[in-house]
XYZ file of C-alpha atoms in Angstrom:
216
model
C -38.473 43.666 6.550
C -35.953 46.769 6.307
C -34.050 48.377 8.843
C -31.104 50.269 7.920
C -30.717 51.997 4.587
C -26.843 53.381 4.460
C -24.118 52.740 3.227
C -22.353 49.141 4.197
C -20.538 49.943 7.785
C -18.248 46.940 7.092
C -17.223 43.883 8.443
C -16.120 45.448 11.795
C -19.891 45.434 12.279
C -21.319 42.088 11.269
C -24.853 42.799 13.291
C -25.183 46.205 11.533
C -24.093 45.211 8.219
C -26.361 42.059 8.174
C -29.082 44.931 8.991
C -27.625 47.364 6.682
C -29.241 47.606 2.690
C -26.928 50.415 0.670
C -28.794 52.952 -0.754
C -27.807 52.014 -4.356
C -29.230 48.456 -3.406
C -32.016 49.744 -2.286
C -32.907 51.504 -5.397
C -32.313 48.637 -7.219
C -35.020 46.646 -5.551
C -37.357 49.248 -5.807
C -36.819 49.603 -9.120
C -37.462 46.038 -10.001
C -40.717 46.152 -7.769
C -41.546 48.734 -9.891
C -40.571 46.947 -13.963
C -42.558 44.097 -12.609
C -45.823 45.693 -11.509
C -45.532 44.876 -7.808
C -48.507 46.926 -5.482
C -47.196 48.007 -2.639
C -49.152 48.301 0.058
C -49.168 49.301 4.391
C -49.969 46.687 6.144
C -53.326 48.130 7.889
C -54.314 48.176 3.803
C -53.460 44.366 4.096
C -55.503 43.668 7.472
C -58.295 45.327 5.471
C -58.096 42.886 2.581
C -57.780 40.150 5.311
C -60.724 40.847 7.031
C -62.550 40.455 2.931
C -63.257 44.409 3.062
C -61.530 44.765 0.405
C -60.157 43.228 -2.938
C -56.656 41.741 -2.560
C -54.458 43.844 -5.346
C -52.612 42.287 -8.082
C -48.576 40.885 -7.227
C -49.110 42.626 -3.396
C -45.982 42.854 -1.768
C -45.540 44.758 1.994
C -42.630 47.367 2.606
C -41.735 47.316 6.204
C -38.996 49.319 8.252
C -38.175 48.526 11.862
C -36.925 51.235 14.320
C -37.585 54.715 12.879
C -33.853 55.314 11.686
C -33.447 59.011 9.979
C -31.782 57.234 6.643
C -35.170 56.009 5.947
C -36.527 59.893 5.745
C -33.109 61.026 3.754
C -32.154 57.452 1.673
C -35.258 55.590 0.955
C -38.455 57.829 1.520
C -37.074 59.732 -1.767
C -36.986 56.079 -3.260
C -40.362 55.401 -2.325
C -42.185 58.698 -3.708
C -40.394 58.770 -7.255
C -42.189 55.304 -7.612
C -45.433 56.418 -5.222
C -44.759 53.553 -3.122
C -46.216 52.552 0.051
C -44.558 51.505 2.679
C -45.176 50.678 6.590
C -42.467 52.145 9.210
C -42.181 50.931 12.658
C -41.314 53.775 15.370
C -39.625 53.571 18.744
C -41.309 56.707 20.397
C -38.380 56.815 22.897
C -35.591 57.813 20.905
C -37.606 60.138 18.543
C -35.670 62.955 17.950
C -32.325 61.696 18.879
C -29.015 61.569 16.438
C -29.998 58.493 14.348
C -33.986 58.555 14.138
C -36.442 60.385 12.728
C -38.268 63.432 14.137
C -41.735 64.097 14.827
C -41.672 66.612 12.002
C -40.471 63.929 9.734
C -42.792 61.101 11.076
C -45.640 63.860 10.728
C -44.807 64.329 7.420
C -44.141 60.926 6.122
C -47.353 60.231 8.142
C -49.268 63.132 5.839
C -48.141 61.179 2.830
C -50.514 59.051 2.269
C -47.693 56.809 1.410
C -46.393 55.944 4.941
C -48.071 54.217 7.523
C -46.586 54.563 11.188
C -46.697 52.081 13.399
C -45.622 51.082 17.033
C -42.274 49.646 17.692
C -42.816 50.374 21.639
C -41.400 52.700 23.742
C -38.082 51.357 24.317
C -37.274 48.034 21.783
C -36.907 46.080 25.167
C -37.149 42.361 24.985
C -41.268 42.349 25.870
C -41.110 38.641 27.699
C -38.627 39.481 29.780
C -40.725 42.590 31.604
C -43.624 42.028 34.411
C -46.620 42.595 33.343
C -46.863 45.481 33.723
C -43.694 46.883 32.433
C -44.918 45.118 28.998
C -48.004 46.535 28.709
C -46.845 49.876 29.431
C -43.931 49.787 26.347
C -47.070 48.332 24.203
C -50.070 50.991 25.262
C -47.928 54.063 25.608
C -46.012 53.682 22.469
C -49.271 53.887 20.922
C -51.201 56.236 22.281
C -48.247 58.714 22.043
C -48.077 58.313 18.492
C -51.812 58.762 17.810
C -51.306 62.445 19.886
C -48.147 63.022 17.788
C -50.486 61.992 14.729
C -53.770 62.322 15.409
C -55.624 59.246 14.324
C -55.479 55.523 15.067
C -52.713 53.615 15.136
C -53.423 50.047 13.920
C -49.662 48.098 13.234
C -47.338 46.952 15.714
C -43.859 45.011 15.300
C -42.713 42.891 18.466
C -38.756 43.977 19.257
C -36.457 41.728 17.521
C -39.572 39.595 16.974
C -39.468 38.106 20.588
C -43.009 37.457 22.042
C -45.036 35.336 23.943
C -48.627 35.122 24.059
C -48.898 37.661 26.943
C -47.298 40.034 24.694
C -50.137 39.065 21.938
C -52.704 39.711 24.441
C -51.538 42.754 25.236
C -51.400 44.045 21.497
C -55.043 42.796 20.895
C -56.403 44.817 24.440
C -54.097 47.819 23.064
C -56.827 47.957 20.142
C -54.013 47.692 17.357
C -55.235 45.642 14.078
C -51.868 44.001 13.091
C -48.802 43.020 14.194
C -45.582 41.651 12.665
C -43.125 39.033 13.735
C -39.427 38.307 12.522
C -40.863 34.669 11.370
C -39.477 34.238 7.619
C -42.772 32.948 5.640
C -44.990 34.364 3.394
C -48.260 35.944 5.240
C -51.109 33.734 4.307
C -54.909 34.133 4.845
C -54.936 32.036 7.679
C -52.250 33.904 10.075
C -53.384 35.576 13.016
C -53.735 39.271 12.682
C -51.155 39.818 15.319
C -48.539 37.330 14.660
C -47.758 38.036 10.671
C -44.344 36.892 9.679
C -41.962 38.300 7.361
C -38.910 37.939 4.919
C -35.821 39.616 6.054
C -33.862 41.463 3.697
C -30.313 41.392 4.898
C -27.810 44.012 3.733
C -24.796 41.688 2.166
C -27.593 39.644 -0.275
C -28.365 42.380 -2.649
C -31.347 42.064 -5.037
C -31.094 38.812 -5.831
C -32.111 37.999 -2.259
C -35.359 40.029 -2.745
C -35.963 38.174 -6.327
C -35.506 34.721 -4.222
C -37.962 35.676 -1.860
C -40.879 37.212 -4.451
């Protein structure tokens, strides 16, 4: 789990520097992905193998990117193609557009890839339990079907904001008709997980690769 790729913004900004992976840093753990014969793959590629339609590749490993930030298009997409990695992004459709995220031109194209998978990161990264029920479903349904017109196929991945959830939220997901869905849970993502409540590791800015060679 990604979220930032920039350089550090310092200690006057624990929260973003925690968040914050260098672009040098980055490289580096791509790199190593690469020198030991990781397979990347999206995570609706993973649901697939879950559900036994397909064969489970050798040393898989899941790229994910919360939030849609535009660093990810200019500091780590580049990353990603020289090695023909595949990653999944997660996309707040309400701030598409805007100073620090990506566009619809550059979802589109990330999106024509074949490298990128987009998925829902609702419409405003509000904390879902805390809305009515309404309100919740909304950020979960709309998010989703604006992408697909932005896109124009299915969307299948989710990621709950900041990983907070209940099993409303879940519900809501499943009726929403997406496949997947990611938590902030630190674990590895085992056959037996539900679908919609996959954790994750959390790669935090100040660990550097090592952190990533702990977790694999």
């Amino acid at each position: 789990m990604y979220h930032y790729v920039r350089p550090d913004p310092g200690p006057g900004d624990p929260a973003g520097e925690d968040l914050s992976v260098t672009p040098e840093d980055f490289a580096a753990e791509m790199d190593y992905l690469a020198a030991q014969h990781y397979t990347t793959m999206t995570l609706g590629e993973l649901e697939v193998v879950r559900e036994r339609r397909a064969p489970l590749p050798a040393r898989p490993v899941v790229l994910t990117f919360d939030d849609g930030y535009r660093d990810f298009y200019t500091d780590a997409w580049p990353v990603l193609r020289r090695h023909h990695f595949k990653a999944t992004i997660f996309v707040i459709t309400g701030v598409v557009g805007s100073e620090r995220y990506l566009s619809w031109d550059m979802i589109r194209e990330l999106d024509g890839s074949g490298l990128i998978e987009v998925g829902s990161h609702t419409v405003d990264h509000p904390e879902l339990p805390a809305l009515s029920d309404a309100q919740a479903r909304a950020e979960i349904v709309d998010s989703k079907k604006t992408l697909e017109e932005h896109l124009g196929h299915p969307v299948v991945a989710f990621s709950y904001p900041a990983g907070h959830y209940t099993q409303r939220e879940v519900d809501d997901v499943r009726q929403a008709g997406y496949g997947c869905a990611v938590t902030t849970r630190g674990a590895f993502a085992r056959a037996g997980d539900p679908a919609l409540e996959l954790p994750r590791f959390r790669i935090h800015g100040t660990r550097g690769l090592p952190q990533l060679q702990a977790n694999l």
